[in-house]
mmCIF file of C-alpha atoms in Angstrom:
data_model
loop_
_atom_site.group_PDB
_atom_site.id
_atom_site.type_symbol
_atom_site.label_atom_id
_atom_site.label_comp_id
_atom_site.label_asym_id
_atom_site.label_seq_id
_atom_site.Cartn_x
_atom_site.Cartn_y
_atom_site.Cartn_z
ATOM 1 C CA MET A 114 -22.210 -25.616 74.514
ATOM 2 C CA ARG A 115 -20.855 -28.770 76.285
ATOM 3 C CA GLU A 116 -17.216 -27.665 75.914
ATOM 4 C CA SER A 117 -18.104 -24.157 77.589
ATOM 5 C CA LEU A 118 -18.823 -26.187 80.791
ATOM 6 C CA TYR A 119 -15.382 -27.599 80.934
ATOM 7 C CA ARG A 120 -11.832 -26.175 81.387
ATOM 8 C CA GLN A 121 -8.470 -27.551 80.488
ATOM 9 C CA ALA A 122 -6.461 -28.707 83.521
ATOM 10 C CA GLU A 123 -3.373 -26.962 84.223
ATOM 11 C CA GLY A 124 -0.256 -27.941 86.122
ATOM 12 C CA ILE A 125 2.107 -31.029 86.477
ATOM 13 C CA ASP A 126 1.058 -34.375 87.908
ATOM 14 C CA ALA A 127 2.927 -36.351 90.481
ATOM 15 C CA ASN A 128 5.158 -37.751 87.738
ATOM 16 C CA GLY A 129 6.120 -34.487 86.343
ATOM 17 C CA PHE A 130 4.083 -34.713 83.250
ATOM 18 C CA VAL A 131 1.799 -31.855 82.019
ATOM 19 C CA ILE A 132 -1.876 -32.615 82.839
ATOM 20 C CA GLN A 133 -3.855 -32.737 79.585
ATOM 21 C CA ASP A 134 -7.261 -33.646 80.951
ATOM 22 C CA GLU A 135 -10.238 -31.240 81.121
ATOM 23 C CA ARG A 136 -12.367 -30.881 84.247
ATOM 24 C CA PHE A 137 -15.911 -29.876 84.746
ATOM 25 C CA VAL A 138 -16.337 -26.323 86.104
ATOM 26 C CA GLY A 139 -20.006 -25.703 85.451
ATOM 27 C CA LEU A 140 -20.787 -21.967 84.711
ATOM 28 C CA ASP A 141 -17.187 -20.727 85.871
ATOM 29 C CA ASN A 142 -16.260 -19.909 82.210
ATOM 30 C CA TYR A 143 -19.390 -17.567 81.831
ATOM 31 C CA ARG A 144 -18.738 -16.114 85.327
ATOM 32 C CA ASP A 145 -15.205 -15.254 84.139
ATOM 33 C CA VAL A 146 -16.638 -13.824 80.923
ATOM 34 C CA PHE A 147 -18.853 -11.196 82.759
ATOM 35 C CA THR A 148 -16.986 -10.562 86.057
ATOM 36 C CA GLY A 149 -13.669 -12.416 85.981
ATOM 37 C CA GLN A 150 -10.276 -12.070 84.187
ATOM 38 C CA GLN A 151 -12.040 -12.237 80.807
ATOM 39 C CA ALA A 152 -14.524 -9.379 81.490
ATOM 40 C CA ASP A 153 -12.434 -6.548 80.030
ATOM 41 C CA LEU A 154 -11.710 -8.483 76.823
ATOM 42 C CA PHE A 155 -15.506 -9.547 76.441
ATOM 43 C CA TRP A 156 -17.080 -6.157 76.862
ATOM 44 C CA ASN A 157 -14.399 -4.632 74.583
ATOM 45 C CA ALA A 158 -15.140 -7.150 71.912
ATOM 46 C CA PHE A 159 -18.969 -6.755 72.431
ATOM 47 C CA ASP A 160 -18.723 -3.111 72.197
ATOM 48 C CA ASN A 161 -16.723 -3.327 69.040
ATOM 49 C CA THR A 162 -19.132 -5.836 67.544
ATOM 50 C CA THR A 163 -22.148 -3.787 68.383
ATOM 51 C CA PHE A 164 -20.553 -0.573 66.994
ATOM 52 C CA PHE A 165 -19.509 -2.021 63.720
ATOM 53 C CA THR A 166 -23.052 -3.749 63.242
ATOM 54 C CA PHE A 167 -25.135 -0.487 63.718
ATOM 55 C CA THR A 168 -22.648 1.750 62.046
ATOM 56 C CA THR A 169 -21.784 -0.134 58.876
ATOM 57 C CA VAL A 170 -25.515 -1.299 58.456
ATOM 58 C CA ALA A 171 -26.820 2.239 58.690
ATOM 59 C CA ILE A 172 -24.120 3.452 56.130
ATOM 60 C CA GLU A 173 -24.655 0.538 53.800
ATOM 61 C CA ILE A 174 -28.486 1.152 53.676
ATOM 62 C CA ILE A 175 -27.951 4.751 52.558
ATOM 63 C CA LEU A 176 -25.428 3.946 49.978
ATOM 64 C CA GLY A 177 -27.304 0.836 48.792
ATOM 65 C CA LEU A 178 -30.535 2.663 48.367
ATOM 66 C CA ALA A 179 -28.697 5.307 46.396
ATOM 67 C CA MET A 180 -26.960 2.611 44.272
ATOM 68 C CA ALA A 181 -30.347 0.946 43.538
ATOM 69 C CA LEU A 182 -32.048 4.249 42.351
ATOM 70 C CA VAL A 183 -29.144 4.911 40.009
ATOM 71 C CA MET A 184 -29.192 1.235 38.657
ATOM 72 C CA HIS A 185 -32.983 1.378 38.221
ATOM 73 C CA ARG A 186 -32.994 4.587 35.975
ATOM 74 C CA ALA A 187 -33.367 4.038 32.298
ATOM 75 C CA MET A 188 -30.076 5.577 30.839
ATOM 76 C CA ARG A 189 -27.390 4.533 28.518
ATOM 77 C CA GLY A 190 -24.876 1.948 29.791
ATOM 78 C CA ARG A 191 -27.153 0.842 32.618
ATOM 79 C CA ALA A 192 -25.971 -2.801 32.201
ATOM 80 C CA LEU A 193 -22.365 -1.515 32.662
ATOM 81 C CA VAL A 194 -23.159 0.535 35.756
ATOM 82 C CA ARG A 195 -25.027 -2.478 37.342
ATOM 83 C CA ALA A 196 -21.842 -4.608 36.592
ATOM 84 C CA ALA A 197 -19.484 -2.211 37.948
ATOM 85 C CA ILE A 198 -21.402 -1.491 41.160
ATOM 86 C CA LEU A 199 -21.626 -5.294 41.967
ATOM 87 C CA VAL A 200 -17.989 -6.067 41.408
ATOM 88 C CA PRO A 201 -16.980 -5.290 45.103
ATOM 89 C CA TRP A 202 -19.487 -7.573 46.461
ATOM 90 C CA ALA A 203 -18.273 -10.472 44.264
ATOM 91 C CA ILE A 204 -14.624 -10.256 45.547
ATOM 92 C CA PRO A 205 -13.933 -12.671 48.535
ATOM 93 C CA THR A 206 -13.747 -10.736 51.871
ATOM 94 C CA ALA A 207 -10.091 -11.760 52.454
ATOM 95 C CA VAL A 208 -9.052 -10.463 49.173
ATOM 96 C CA SER A 209 -10.829 -7.181 49.662
ATOM 97 C CA ALA A 210 -9.237 -6.962 53.046
ATOM 98 C CA LEU A 211 -5.714 -7.238 51.499
ATOM 99 C CA LEU A 212 -6.613 -4.696 48.837
ATOM 100 C CA TRP A 213 -7.677 -2.101 51.457
ATOM 101 C CA ARG A 214 -4.530 -2.907 53.528
ATOM 102 C CA TRP A 215 -2.424 -1.831 50.657
ATOM 103 C CA ILE A 216 -4.623 1.288 50.194
ATOM 104 C CA PHE A 217 -4.420 2.127 53.969
ATOM 105 C CA ASP A 218 -0.664 1.430 54.201
ATOM 106 C CA ALA A 219 1.489 4.158 55.575
ATOM 107 C CA ASP A 220 2.719 4.937 52.120
ATOM 108 C CA GLY A 221 -0.594 3.942 50.469
ATOM 109 C CA VAL A 222 -3.083 5.627 48.267
ATOM 110 C CA ALA A 223 -5.387 6.772 51.269
ATOM 111 C CA ASN A 224 -2.628 8.854 52.832
ATOM 112 C CA ALA A 225 -1.439 10.207 49.408
ATOM 113 C CA LEU A 226 -4.899 11.587 48.714
ATOM 114 C CA LEU A 227 -5.291 13.027 52.106
ATOM 115 C CA GLY A 228 -1.908 14.441 52.185
ATOM 116 C CA ARG A 229 -1.508 13.243 55.922
ATOM 117 C CA GLN A 230 0.149 10.277 57.512
ATOM 118 C CA ILE A 231 -2.499 8.277 59.227
ATOM 119 C CA LEU A 232 -1.679 5.004 60.772
ATOM 120 C CA TRP A 233 -4.836 3.261 59.596
ATOM 121 C CA THR A 234 -3.744 -0.327 60.515
ATOM 122 C CA ALA A 235 -2.410 0.559 64.001
ATOM 123 C CA ASP A 236 -4.642 0.120 67.062
ATOM 124 C CA GLY A 237 -6.940 3.048 67.315
ATOM 125 C CA PRO A 238 -9.892 5.033 66.010
ATOM 126 C CA ALA A 239 -8.346 5.131 62.558
ATOM 127 C CA ALA A 240 -8.400 1.303 62.451
ATOM 128 C CA LYS A 241 -12.198 1.461 63.248
ATOM 129 C CA ALA A 242 -12.637 3.804 60.270
ATOM 130 C CA ALA A 243 -10.628 1.575 57.965
ATOM 131 C CA VAL A 244 -12.816 -1.456 58.878
ATOM 132 C CA ILE A 245 -16.109 0.560 58.261
ATOM 133 C CA ILE A 246 -14.859 2.024 54.965
ATOM 134 C CA SER A 247 -13.771 -1.353 53.633
ATOM 135 C CA ASP A 248 -16.871 -3.171 54.705
ATOM 136 C CA THR A 249 -19.202 -0.514 53.316
ATOM 137 C CA TRP A 250 -17.334 -0.646 50.129
ATOM 138 C CA LYS A 251 -17.830 -4.364 49.753
ATOM 139 C CA THR A 252 -21.388 -5.019 50.873
ATOM 140 C CA ALA A 253 -23.216 -1.803 50.022
ATOM 141 C CA PRO A 254 -23.861 -3.324 46.597
ATOM 142 C CA PHE A 255 -25.586 -6.291 48.301
ATOM 143 C CA ILE A 256 -28.152 -3.733 49.833
ATOM 144 C CA GLY A 257 -28.456 -2.095 46.326
ATOM 145 C CA LEU A 258 -29.189 -5.419 44.548
ATOM 146 C CA LEU A 259 -31.808 -6.245 46.997
ATOM 147 C CA VAL A 260 -33.442 -2.773 46.813
ATOM 148 C CA LEU A 261 -33.184 -2.890 42.912
ATOM 149 C CA ALA A 262 -35.369 -6.018 42.968
ATOM 150 C CA GLY A 263 -38.042 -4.177 45.096
ATOM 151 C CA LEU A 264 -37.887 -1.118 42.891
ATOM 152 C CA GLN A 265 -38.603 -3.195 39.756
ATOM 153 C CA LEU A 266 -41.938 -4.581 41.305
ATOM 154 C CA ILE A 267 -43.348 -1.062 41.745
ATOM 155 C CA PRO A 268 -45.971 -0.319 39.091
ATOM 156 C CA LYS A 269 -45.235 2.600 36.877
ATOM 157 C CA GLU A 270 -48.895 3.537 36.960
ATOM 158 C CA LEU A 271 -48.362 4.791 40.627
ATOM 159 C CA TYR A 272 -45.702 7.353 39.633
ATOM 160 C CA GLU A 273 -47.746 8.549 36.578
ATOM 161 C CA ALA A 274 -50.835 8.984 38.866
ATOM 162 C CA ALA A 275 -48.638 10.910 41.410
ATOM 163 C CA HIS A 276 -47.150 12.999 38.735
ATOM 164 C CA VAL A 277 -50.637 13.862 37.515
ATOM 165 C CA ASP A 278 -51.608 14.956 40.984
ATOM 166 C CA GLY A 279 -48.722 17.309 41.058
ATOM 167 C CA ALA A 280 -46.424 15.259 43.327
ATOM 168 C CA GLY A 281 -42.651 15.962 43.054
ATOM 169 C CA PRO A 282 -39.818 13.523 43.057
ATOM 170 C CA TRP A 283 -39.239 13.839 46.737
ATOM 171 C CA ARG A 284 -42.880 13.399 47.485
ATOM 172 C CA GLN A 285 -43.014 10.364 45.165
ATOM 173 C CA PHE A 286 -40.021 8.965 46.884
ATOM 174 C CA ARG A 287 -41.583 9.416 50.472
ATOM 175 C CA ALA A 288 -45.095 8.357 49.565
ATOM 176 C CA ILE A 289 -44.496 5.506 46.983
ATOM 177 C CA THR A 290 -40.946 4.471 46.771
ATOM 178 C CA LEU A 291 -40.147 3.996 50.487
ATOM 179 C CA PRO A 292 -43.268 2.273 51.595
ATOM 180 C CA MET A 293 -43.141 -0.045 48.654
ATOM 181 C CA ILE A 294 -39.627 -1.095 49.172
ATOM 182 C CA ARG A 295 -39.949 -1.408 52.868
ATOM 183 C CA PRO A 296 -40.119 -5.169 53.181
ATOM 184 C CA VAL A 297 -37.067 -5.509 51.103
ATOM 185 C CA LEU A 298 -35.104 -2.958 53.300
ATOM 186 C CA VAL A 299 -36.163 -4.947 56.336
ATOM 187 C CA VAL A 300 -34.917 -8.338 54.896
ATOM 188 C CA ALA A 301 -31.630 -6.523 53.810
ATOM 189 C CA VAL A 302 -31.136 -4.953 57.263
ATOM 190 C CA LEU A 303 -31.776 -8.173 59.057
ATOM 191 C CA PHE A 304 -29.310 -10.167 56.768
ATOM 192 C CA ARG A 305 -26.561 -7.544 57.183
ATOM 193 C CA MET A 306 -26.927 -7.202 60.870
ATOM 194 C CA LEU A 307 -26.689 -10.966 61.314
ATOM 195 C CA ASP A 308 -23.607 -10.978 59.125
ATOM 196 C CA VAL A 309 -21.827 -8.165 60.755
ATOM 197 C CA LEU A 310 -22.388 -9.663 64.220
ATOM 198 C CA ARG A 311 -20.245 -12.414 63.125
ATOM 199 C CA MET A 312 -17.598 -10.240 61.641
ATOM 200 C CA PHE A 313 -14.103 -11.961 61.517
ATOM 201 C CA ASP A 314 -12.201 -12.016 58.457
ATOM 202 C CA LEU A 315 -12.286 -8.412 57.464
ATOM 203 C CA PRO A 316 -10.657 -6.926 60.651
ATOM 204 C CA TYR A 317 -8.498 -9.989 61.086
ATOM 205 C CA VAL A 318 -6.778 -9.642 57.758
ATOM 206 C CA LEU A 319 -6.909 -5.799 57.330
ATOM 207 C CA ILE A 320 -5.815 -4.673 60.834
ATOM 208 C CA GLY A 321 -4.460 -7.845 62.354
ATOM 209 C CA ASN A 322 -5.033 -10.118 65.269
ATOM 210 C CA GLN A 323 -5.399 -8.884 68.875
ATOM 211 C CA LYS A 324 -5.902 -5.167 68.152
ATOM 212 C CA HIS A 325 -7.960 -4.046 70.891
ATOM 213 C CA SER A 326 -10.092 -1.334 68.943
ATOM 214 C CA VAL A 327 -11.227 -3.818 66.210
ATOM 215 C CA GLU A 328 -11.348 -7.040 68.048
ATOM 216 C CA THR A 329 -14.785 -8.600 67.697
ATOM 217 C CA LEU A 330 -16.539 -11.503 69.645
ATOM 218 C CA SER A 331 -15.525 -13.970 66.782
ATOM 219 C CA MET A 332 -11.959 -12.902 66.886
ATOM 220 C CA LEU A 333 -11.856 -13.223 70.672
ATOM 221 C CA ALA A 334 -13.182 -16.716 70.506
ATOM 222 C CA PHE A 335 -10.662 -17.569 67.850
ATOM 223 C CA ASN A 336 -7.795 -16.195 69.872
ATOM 224 C CA GLU A 337 -8.895 -18.195 73.062
ATOM 225 C CA ALA A 338 -9.218 -21.440 70.937
ATOM 226 C CA GLY A 339 -5.680 -20.862 69.489
ATOM 227 C CA ASN A 340 -4.293 -20.502 72.978
ATOM 228 C CA LEU A 341 -5.912 -24.005 73.642
ATOM 229 C CA ARG A 342 -8.436 -22.418 76.200
ATOM 230 C CA TYR A 343 -11.316 -24.199 74.618
ATOM 231 C CA GLY A 344 -13.701 -23.624 77.643
ATOM 232 C CA PRO A 345 -13.456 -19.825 77.433
ATOM 233 C CA ALA A 346 -13.592 -20.040 73.622
ATOM 234 C CA ALA A 347 -16.756 -22.201 73.654
ATOM 235 C CA ALA A 348 -18.279 -19.650 76.261
ATOM 236 C CA PHE A 349 -17.549 -16.638 73.929
ATOM 237 C CA SER A 350 -18.965 -18.541 70.981
ATOM 238 C CA THR A 351 -22.141 -19.540 72.829
ATOM 239 C CA LEU A 352 -22.642 -15.833 74.043
ATOM 240 C CA LEU A 353 -22.186 -14.789 70.444
ATOM 241 C CA PHE A 354 -24.858 -17.066 69.275
ATOM 242 C CA CYS A 355 -27.356 -15.968 71.843
ATOM 243 C CA TYR A 356 -26.620 -12.337 70.898
ATOM 244 C CA VAL A 357 -27.265 -12.976 67.124
ATOM 245 C CA VAL A 358 -30.446 -14.981 68.091
ATOM 246 C CA LEU A 359 -31.663 -12.069 70.429
ATOM 247 C CA VAL A 360 -31.081 -9.446 67.748
ATOM 248 C CA ALA A 361 -32.839 -11.465 65.145
ATOM 249 C CA PHE A 362 -35.781 -12.131 67.423
ATOM 250 C CA VAL A 363 -36.231 -8.539 68.504
ATOM 251 C CA PHE A 364 -35.886 -7.234 65.049
ATOM 252 C CA VAL A 365 -38.457 -9.533 63.609
ATOM 253 C CA LYS A 366 -40.730 -9.086 66.421
ATOM 254 C CA LEU A 367 -40.707 -5.432 66.537
ATOM 255 C CA LEU A 368 -40.595 -4.548 62.891
ATOM 256 C CA GLY A 369 -40.020 -7.459 60.500
ATOM 257 C CA ALA A 370 -42.839 -9.715 61.130
ATOM 258 C CA GLU A 371 -45.644 -7.346 60.062
ATOM 259 C CA VAL A 372 -43.853 -6.063 57.090
ATOM 260 C CA ILE A 373 -42.792 -9.567 55.812
ATOM 261 C CA GLY A 374 -46.367 -10.653 56.442
ATOM 262 C CA GLN A 375 -47.608 -7.804 54.224
ATOM 263 C CA ALA A 376 -45.267 -8.534 51.535
ATOM 264 C CA ALA A 377 -46.316 -12.168 51.462
ATOM 265 C CA THR A 378 -49.886 -11.198 51.336
ATOM 266 C CA ARG A 379 -49.349 -8.752 48.626
ATOM 267 C CA ARG A 380 -47.366 -11.432 46.570
ATOM 268 C CA VAL A 381 -50.299 -13.746 46.992
ATOM 269 C CA ARG A 382 -52.734 -11.264 45.981
ATOM 270 C CA HIS A 383 -50.580 -10.330 42.940
ATOM 271 C CA ARG A 384 -50.358 -14.078 41.840
ATOM 272 C CA ARG A 385 -54.196 -14.438 42.310
ATOM 273 C CA ARG A 386 -54.893 -11.275 40.051
ATOM 274 C CA SER A 387 -52.498 -12.557 37.413
ATOM 275 C CA ALA A 388 -54.129 -16.003 37.374
ATOM 276 C CA ALA A 389 -57.563 -14.390 37.039
ATOM 277 C CA ARG A 390 -56.287 -12.174 34.047
ATOM 278 C CA ARG A 391 -54.887 -15.219 32.340
ATOM 279 C CA SER A 392 -58.246 -17.166 32.965
ATOM 280 C CA ARG A 393 -60.205 -14.304 31.457
ATOM 281 C CA LYS A 394 -57.853 -14.132 28.313
ATOM 282 C CA THR A 395 -58.232 -17.956 27.961
ATOM 283 C CA ALA A 396 -62.037 -17.594 28.276
ATOM 284 C CA THR A 397 -62.245 -14.815 25.719
ATOM 285 C CA THR A 398 -59.996 -16.704 23.178
#
């Protein structure tokens, strides 16, 4: 915050040496971000960050929910399926970005399967698609893991009663599964949104630095700091922090607080019922 109020001095002093001091500029760095020379870079990075956040989280929620339902089913080799699904999530982001860079290479597997020459790692819409695909592949298992934990807490008696009442699988999914795992989904979406808003290493390694179509706010701040423009870099970082806080606040205020409160209340009631059952068993014995 303090660094964003200063700017590195430029020019040469009376003795011919490069000036290395910094001077106080107030809110000039923020003014340049919104209306000055940095405005185009900032709004492009802001649009990219917002686009990646909402696109990848939406796709990951759908795929993660499907993975959780598959892992929750009683079938042969369930442990192997769970381990296989969670492997991408365990791989470091930079390593998975390198892996997908080989896949999306001009002579890579992706073009061979599609039978077309697509420049995935060049600057353009294909680069956006490459980032979305690789990020979804890596983090959808995280959503699946959280949803699976929620599925395992649903009593089987609810499904048995619904089956007796004639409810089909789709009706059971809408009336029982979705409402019961809603608190878990809220937490998963919140975590993933905050994570994607800070996205840096995946597009940086997969596509490259200073690519207009995939440059995020974190990458923009990194580039400015790398060029010794610490004031603008600090301004970008401060605005990104405010953006993350604003999204988290709005998300929890509008949706999360009620659901998380209900989940906490449900857990307290469940613990009280378990303690009461244990007390009755102890008294009878």
